[in-house]
Coordinates of C-alpha atoms and ligand atoms in Angstrom, one line a residue:
L1 CA 249.2 167.3 133.4
G2 CA 251.8 165.1 135.2
P3 CA 255.5 165.1 136.1
T4 CA 258.5 166.2 134.0
V5 CA 260.4 163.0 133.1
A6 CA 264.1 162.8 132.2
V7 CA 265.6 159.7 130.6
G8 CA 269.3 158.7 130.6
E9 CA 272.5 158.2 132.4
I10 CA 272.8 158.3 136.2
L11 CA 276.5 158.5 137.3
V12 CA 278.8 159.4 140.0
E13 CA 281.5 161.9 139.3
I14 CA 284.9 161.7 140.9
M15 CA 287.0 164.8 140.5
A16 CA 290.7 165.5 140.6
T17 CA 291.6 168.1 143.1
S18 CA 294.5 169.4 141.0
V19 CA 294.5 171.0 137.6
G20 CA 296.5 169.0 135.0
D21 CA 296.5 166.6 132.1
G22 CA 294.6 163.4 132.6
F23 CA 295.0 160.5 135.0
C24 CA 298.2 158.8 134.0
E25 CA 299.7 159.3 137.4
P26 CA 298.3 158.8 140.9
I27 CA 296.5 162.0 142.0
A28 CA 294.2 163.1 144.8
L29 CA 290.5 162.8 144.0
V30 CA 287.3 164.0 145.6
G31 CA 283.8 162.5 145.3
P32 CA 281.7 160.6 144.6
Y33 CA 279.2 163.2 143.6
P34 CA 275.8 162.3 142.1
S35 CA 275.8 163.1 138.4
G36 CA 274.6 162.4 134.9
A37 CA 273.2 165.3 132.8
P38 CA 269.6 164.1 132.9
A39 CA 269.8 163.3 136.7
I40 CA 271.2 166.8 137.4
F41 CA 268.4 168.3 135.3
I42 CA 265.7 166.4 137.1
D43 CA 267.1 167.1 140.5
Q44 CA 267.0 170.8 139.9
C45 CA 263.5 170.5 138.5
A46 CA 262.4 168.7 141.7
R47 CA 264.2 171.0 144.0
I48 CA 262.4 174.0 142.6
G49 CA 259.1 172.4 143.3
G50 CA 258.1 170.9 139.9
A51 CA 256.8 167.3 139.8
A52 CA 259.8 165.4 138.5
A53 CA 260.7 161.8 137.8
M54 CA 263.8 159.9 136.4
I55 CA 264.1 156.9 134.1
G56 CA 267.5 155.2 134.2
A57 CA 269.5 152.7 136.2
V58 CA 272.1 152.4 138.9
G59 CA 274.0 149.4 140.3
S60 CA 273.2 147.7 143.6
D61 CA 276.0 149.6 145.3
D62 CA 276.8 152.7 147.3
F63 CA 277.1 154.9 144.2
G64 CA 273.6 153.8 143.2
R65 CA 272.3 154.4 146.7
L66 CA 274.0 157.9 146.8
N67 CA 272.2 158.8 143.5
V68 CA 268.7 157.4 144.3
G69 CA 268.9 158.8 147.8
R70 CA 269.7 162.3 146.7
L71 CA 267.1 162.4 144.0
A72 CA 264.4 161.0 146.4
A73 CA 265.4 163.4 149.1
D74 CA 265.2 166.3 146.7
G75 CA 261.6 165.3 145.8
A76 CA 262.0 163.4 142.5
D77 CA 260.0 160.2 141.8
V78 CA 262.6 157.4 141.6
S79 CA 260.1 154.6 141.0
A80 CA 261.4 154.0 137.4
I81 CA 265.0 153.9 138.3
R82 CA 266.2 150.3 137.8
V83 CA 268.6 148.8 140.3
D84 CA 270.8 146.5 138.3
P85 CA 271.9 143.4 140.3
D86 CA 274.9 142.6 138.1
Y87 CA 276.5 145.9 136.9
P88 CA 278.0 148.8 138.9
T89 CA 276.7 152.3 138.8
G90 CA 278.1 154.4 136.0
S91 CA 281.0 156.7 136.7
A92 CA 282.9 159.6 135.3
F93 CA 286.4 160.7 136.5
V94 CA 287.1 164.3 135.5
R95 CA 290.1 166.5 135.7
Y96 CA 290.3 170.1 134.5
R97 CA 293.3 171.2 132.4
A98 CA 294.8 174.6 132.8
G99 CA 292.9 176.1 129.9
G100 CA 289.5 175.0 131.4
S101 CA 289.0 171.9 129.1
R102 CA 288.4 168.6 130.8
D103 CA 289.7 165.1 130.5
F104 CA 287.3 162.2 131.3
V105 CA 287.5 158.6 132.1
Y106 CA 284.0 157.2 131.7
N107 CA 282.4 153.9 132.7
I108 CA 278.9 154.3 131.2
A109 CA 278.4 151.9 128.3
T110 CA 279.7 149.0 130.4
S111 CA 277.8 150.0 133.6
A112 CA 274.2 149.9 135.0
A113 CA 273.7 153.4 133.6
A114 CA 273.2 152.0 130.1
R115 CA 271.2 148.9 131.1
F116 CA 267.6 149.8 131.4
G117 CA 264.6 149.6 129.1
W118 CA 260.8 149.5 128.9
S119 CA 259.5 148.1 132.1
A120 CA 256.2 148.0 134.0
E121 CA 257.5 150.9 136.2
V122 CA 258.5 152.9 133.1
E123 CA 255.2 152.3 131.4
A124 CA 253.3 153.4 134.5
L125 CA 255.3 156.6 134.8
V126 CA 255.2 157.5 131.1
G127 CA 251.4 156.9 131.2
R128 CA 251.0 159.9 133.6
A129 CA 253.9 162.1 132.4
G130 CA 253.2 165.6 131.3
H131 CA 256.6 166.5 129.9
L132 CA 259.6 164.6 128.5
H133 CA 263.1 166.0 128.7
V134 CA 265.8 164.5 126.4
M135 CA 269.5 165.1 126.4
G136 CA 271.3 164.6 123.1
S137 CA 273.9 162.6 124.9
A138 CA 271.3 159.9 125.5
L139 CA 270.9 159.3 121.8
S140 CA 274.0 157.1 121.6
M141 CA 272.6 154.8 124.4
K142 CA 270.5 152.0 123.1
S143 CA 268.5 151.7 126.3
A144 CA 267.6 155.4 126.4
V145 CA 266.7 155.5 122.7
E146 CA 264.3 152.6 123.1
V147 CA 262.5 154.3 126.1
I148 CA 262.5 157.7 124.4
E149 CA 261.0 156.4 121.2
R150 CA 258.3 154.6 123.0
A151 CA 257.5 157.3 125.5
L152 CA 257.4 160.3 123.2
P153 CA 254.2 159.4 121.3
I154 CA 252.5 158.5 124.5
V155 CA 253.4 161.8 126.2
K156 CA 252.5 163.8 123.1
A157 CA 249.1 162.0 122.7
R158 CA 248.3 163.0 126.3
G159 CA 248.9 166.7 125.3
G160 CA 252.4 166.6 126.9
T161 CA 255.4 168.4 125.7
L162 CA 259.1 167.7 124.8
S163 CA 262.3 169.6 125.7
L164 CA 265.6 168.8 124.1
D165 CA 269.1 169.8 125.4
P166 CA 271.3 168.9 122.4
N167 CA 274.2 168.3 124.8
L168 CA 276.5 167.3 122.0
R169 CA 279.8 165.8 123.3
K170 CA 283.0 165.2 121.5
E171 CA 283.1 161.6 123.0
I172 CA 279.9 160.6 121.2
V173 CA 280.1 159.2 117.7
Y174 CA 277.3 160.8 115.6
D175 CA 276.7 158.1 113.1
A176 CA 273.8 158.3 110.6
A177 CA 271.3 156.7 113.0
T178 CA 272.2 159.0 115.9
E179 CA 272.0 162.0 113.5
R180 CA 268.5 160.9 112.3
R181 CA 267.3 160.5 115.9
F182 CA 268.6 163.9 116.8
R183 CA 266.8 165.4 113.7
D184 CA 263.5 163.7 114.7
L185 CA 263.7 165.0 118.3
V186 CA 264.4 168.6 117.1
A187 CA 261.3 168.3 114.9
A188 CA 259.2 167.1 117.8
A189 CA 260.6 169.5 120.4
D190 CA 258.5 172.3 122.0
L191 CA 261.5 173.7 123.7
I192 CA 265.2 173.5 122.8
L193 CA 268.0 174.5 125.2
P194 CA 271.2 174.8 123.2
S195 CA 274.6 176.3 124.0
G196 CA 277.4 177.3 121.7
D197 CA 277.3 175.7 118.3
E198 CA 274.5 173.3 119.3
L199 CA 272.1 176.0 118.1
A200 CA 273.4 175.8 114.5
R201 CA 273.7 172.0 114.7
A202 CA 270.0 171.7 115.8
A203 CA 268.8 174.1 113.1
G204 CA 271.0 172.8 110.4
V205 CA 272.0 176.4 109.4
D206 CA 274.8 178.7 110.6
G207 CA 274.4 182.1 112.3
E208 CA 272.4 182.8 115.4
A209 CA 269.6 184.8 113.8
A210 CA 269.1 182.3 110.9
A211 CA 269.3 179.3 113.2
V212 CA 266.7 180.7 115.6
A213 CA 264.4 181.7 112.7
R214 CA 264.7 178.2 111.1
L215 CA 263.9 176.4 114.4
L216 CA 260.9 178.6 115.1
E217 CA 259.6 178.2 111.6
T218 CA 259.8 174.4 111.9
G219 CA 257.6 174.3 115.0
V220 CA 259.9 174.7 118.0
K221 CA 257.9 177.1 120.3
E222 CA 260.7 178.3 122.6
I223 CA 264.5 178.4 122.3
A224 CA 266.5 179.0 125.5
L225 CA 270.0 179.8 124.3
K226 CA 272.7 179.4 127.0
R227 CA 275.7 181.6 126.8
G228 CA 277.7 180.7 130.0
A229 CA 278.9 183.8 131.9
A230 CA 277.5 185.9 129.1
G231 CA 273.9 185.1 130.1
A232 CA 271.0 183.5 128.2
T233 CA 268.3 184.5 125.7
V234 CA 264.8 183.0 125.1
F235 CA 263.4 183.3 121.7
T236 CA 259.8 182.5 120.7
R237 CA 257.8 183.0 117.5
H238 CA 255.5 185.7 118.8
T239 CA 257.4 187.7 121.4
P240 CA 260.6 189.7 121.3
P241 CA 263.7 187.9 122.6
V242 CA 264.2 188.0 126.4
F243 CA 267.8 188.3 127.5
A244 CA 268.9 187.6 131.1
P245 CA 272.4 188.7 132.0
A246 CA 274.4 186.2 134.1
F247 CA 274.8 186.6 137.8
Q248 CA 278.3 187.6 139.0
V249 CA 279.8 184.6 140.7
E250 CA 283.1 183.0 141.3
E251 CA 283.2 179.8 139.1
V252 CA 284.5 176.8 141.1
D253 CA 283.2 174.0 138.8
P254 CA 281.2 174.8 135.6
T255 CA 279.9 171.2 135.2
G256 CA 276.2 171.0 135.4
A257 CA 275.4 174.6 134.9
G258 CA 273.4 174.0 131.7
D259 CA 271.5 171.1 133.3
C260 CA 270.5 173.1 136.3
F261 CA 269.5 176.0 134.1
G262 CA 267.4 173.6 132.0
G263 CA 265.8 171.9 135.0
A264 CA 264.8 175.2 136.6
Y265 CA 263.6 176.7 133.3
V266 CA 261.3 173.7 132.5
A267 CA 260.0 173.4 136.1
C268 CA 259.2 177.1 136.3
R269 CA 257.5 177.3 132.9
R270 CA 255.5 174.2 133.8
L271 CA 254.5 175.8 137.1
G272 CA 252.9 178.6 135.0
M273 CA 255.6 181.3 135.3
G274 CA 256.2 183.7 132.4
I275 CA 259.4 183.6 130.3
E276 CA 261.2 186.4 132.2
A277 CA 260.6 184.9 135.7
A278 CA 261.5 181.4 134.5
L279 CA 264.7 182.7 132.9
T280 CA 265.7 184.5 136.1
Y281 CA 265.3 181.3 138.1
A282 CA 267.1 179.3 135.4
S283 CA 270.0 181.8 135.3
A284 CA 270.2 181.8 139.1
A285 CA 270.2 177.9 139.1
G286 CA 273.0 177.8 136.5
A287 CA 275.1 180.4 138.3
R288 CA 274.6 179.0 141.8
N289 CA 275.7 175.6 140.6
V290 CA 279.0 176.8 139.3
T291 CA 279.9 178.1 142.7
R292 CA 280.1 174.6 144.2
R293 CA 282.3 171.7 143.4
G294 CA 280.3 168.7 142.1
P295 CA 277.9 168.7 139.2
M296 CA 274.6 168.6 141.3
E297 CA 275.8 170.2 144.5
G298 CA 274.6 173.7 143.7
A299 CA 271.1 172.9 142.5
G300 CA 268.8 175.1 144.5
S301 CA 265.4 175.1 146.1
R302 CA 263.0 177.9 145.2
A303 CA 263.8 179.6 148.6
E304 CA 267.6 179.2 148.0
L305 CA 267.3 180.6 144.5
D306 CA 265.2 183.5 145.8
A307 CA 267.9 184.3 148.3
F308 CA 270.6 184.0 145.7
I309 CA 268.8 186.3 143.3
A310 CA 268.3 188.9 146.1
E311 CA 271.9 189.0 147.1
T312 CA 273.8 188.5 143.8
A313 CA 274.7 191.2 141.3
R314 CA 274.3 190.6 137.6
H315 CA 276.7 191.3 134.9
A316 CA 276.0 194.6 133.0
Ligands
LIG1 P1 277.3 172.5 130.8 O1 277.4 171.7 129.5 O2 278.7 172.9 131.4 O3 276.4 172.0 131.8 P2 276.0 174.5 129.1 O4 277.0 174.9 128.1 O5 274.9 173.7 128.7 O6 276.7 174.0 130.4 P3 276.1 177.2 130.1 O7 275.8 178.3 129.1 O8 277.5 177.0 130.5 O9 275.4 175.9 129.7 O10 275.3 177.6 131.5 C1 273.9 177.7 131.5 C2 273.5 179.0 132.2 O11 274.0 179.0 133.5 C3 274.1 180.3 131.5 O12 273.3 180.7 130.5 C4 274.1 181.2 132.7 O13 272.9 181.8 132.9 C5 274.5 180.3 133.9 N1 276.0 180.3 134.0 C6 276.8 179.3 133.5 N2 278.1 179.6 133.9 C7 278.1 180.8 134.5 C8 279.1 181.6 135.2 N3 280.4 181.3 135.1 N4 278.6 182.7 135.8 C9 277.3 183.0 135.9 N5 276.4 182.3 135.3 C10 276.7 181.2 134.7

């Protein structure tokens, strides 16, 4: 029907090489790595062989060239990525704390990442899109919201579908307008990919079983619930739940696991795979990605994921 399209922030990530609290002292850093949740998603989608395209913006600088170059090399359509002449590519500095939580210094709202909108290139892409993927984190970005709200009815009218990764972040202020947009997207979504308490937030009801039932009743066709190293489960209205145990890997950097999982799952389902096969590739993509430093560095091609699946044990 047309490519899977993701809309939102394109960033570089620069990581501290030491564990510790924040950035209030000079520390060693490594990067830049291509990043941004929707960009990671679409890169994994493209790498696995699904038609994939990105809507967003970068600056006219090396960080932008790094991102666009990577996405294009991995097979994504970059025609609707705007190159901003005036603002730099967005960035995120990240440092892990001893307990596993992360400190960030972001430059998104005041960067090229947040400065795009409806353009001739975006219109042409949306006019041939078969699937739209939205991250909840995009809902606080005016530019992304404008594009999503215009694109969704066009994609749906063509018989296309919508997936939503709630991707709720503590840095985002969920005011009434953001909350309403989130509710509208949940109502329009064919597939939701939550993790942790995002399931209850999306459903508006507590408890896994009740939340799943509520979402399926209200029209969501599939829920892919991500449980980190505890695996993932897909629920649909008409089939029993399908659980995939996680692969046993050494976690080097958990960032991007959920985005790679989602990109692989959507690409595989859109390529016509059944739930079980798609879930296996998605679990492999998530697990492989945590074994490498950098949020997008472990995204895998179909052949790489086949090899990973063949040689990696799963948790019981
Ligand atoms: P993030 O927000 O960090 O990108 P998420 O919370 O959306 O991630 P996770 O549940 O952490 O998503 O990861 C998605 C999937 O990737 C999991 O369901 C699992 O299959 C795989 N995965 C993630 N972390 C691990 C791990 N440490 N070991 C094995 N598999 C993992």
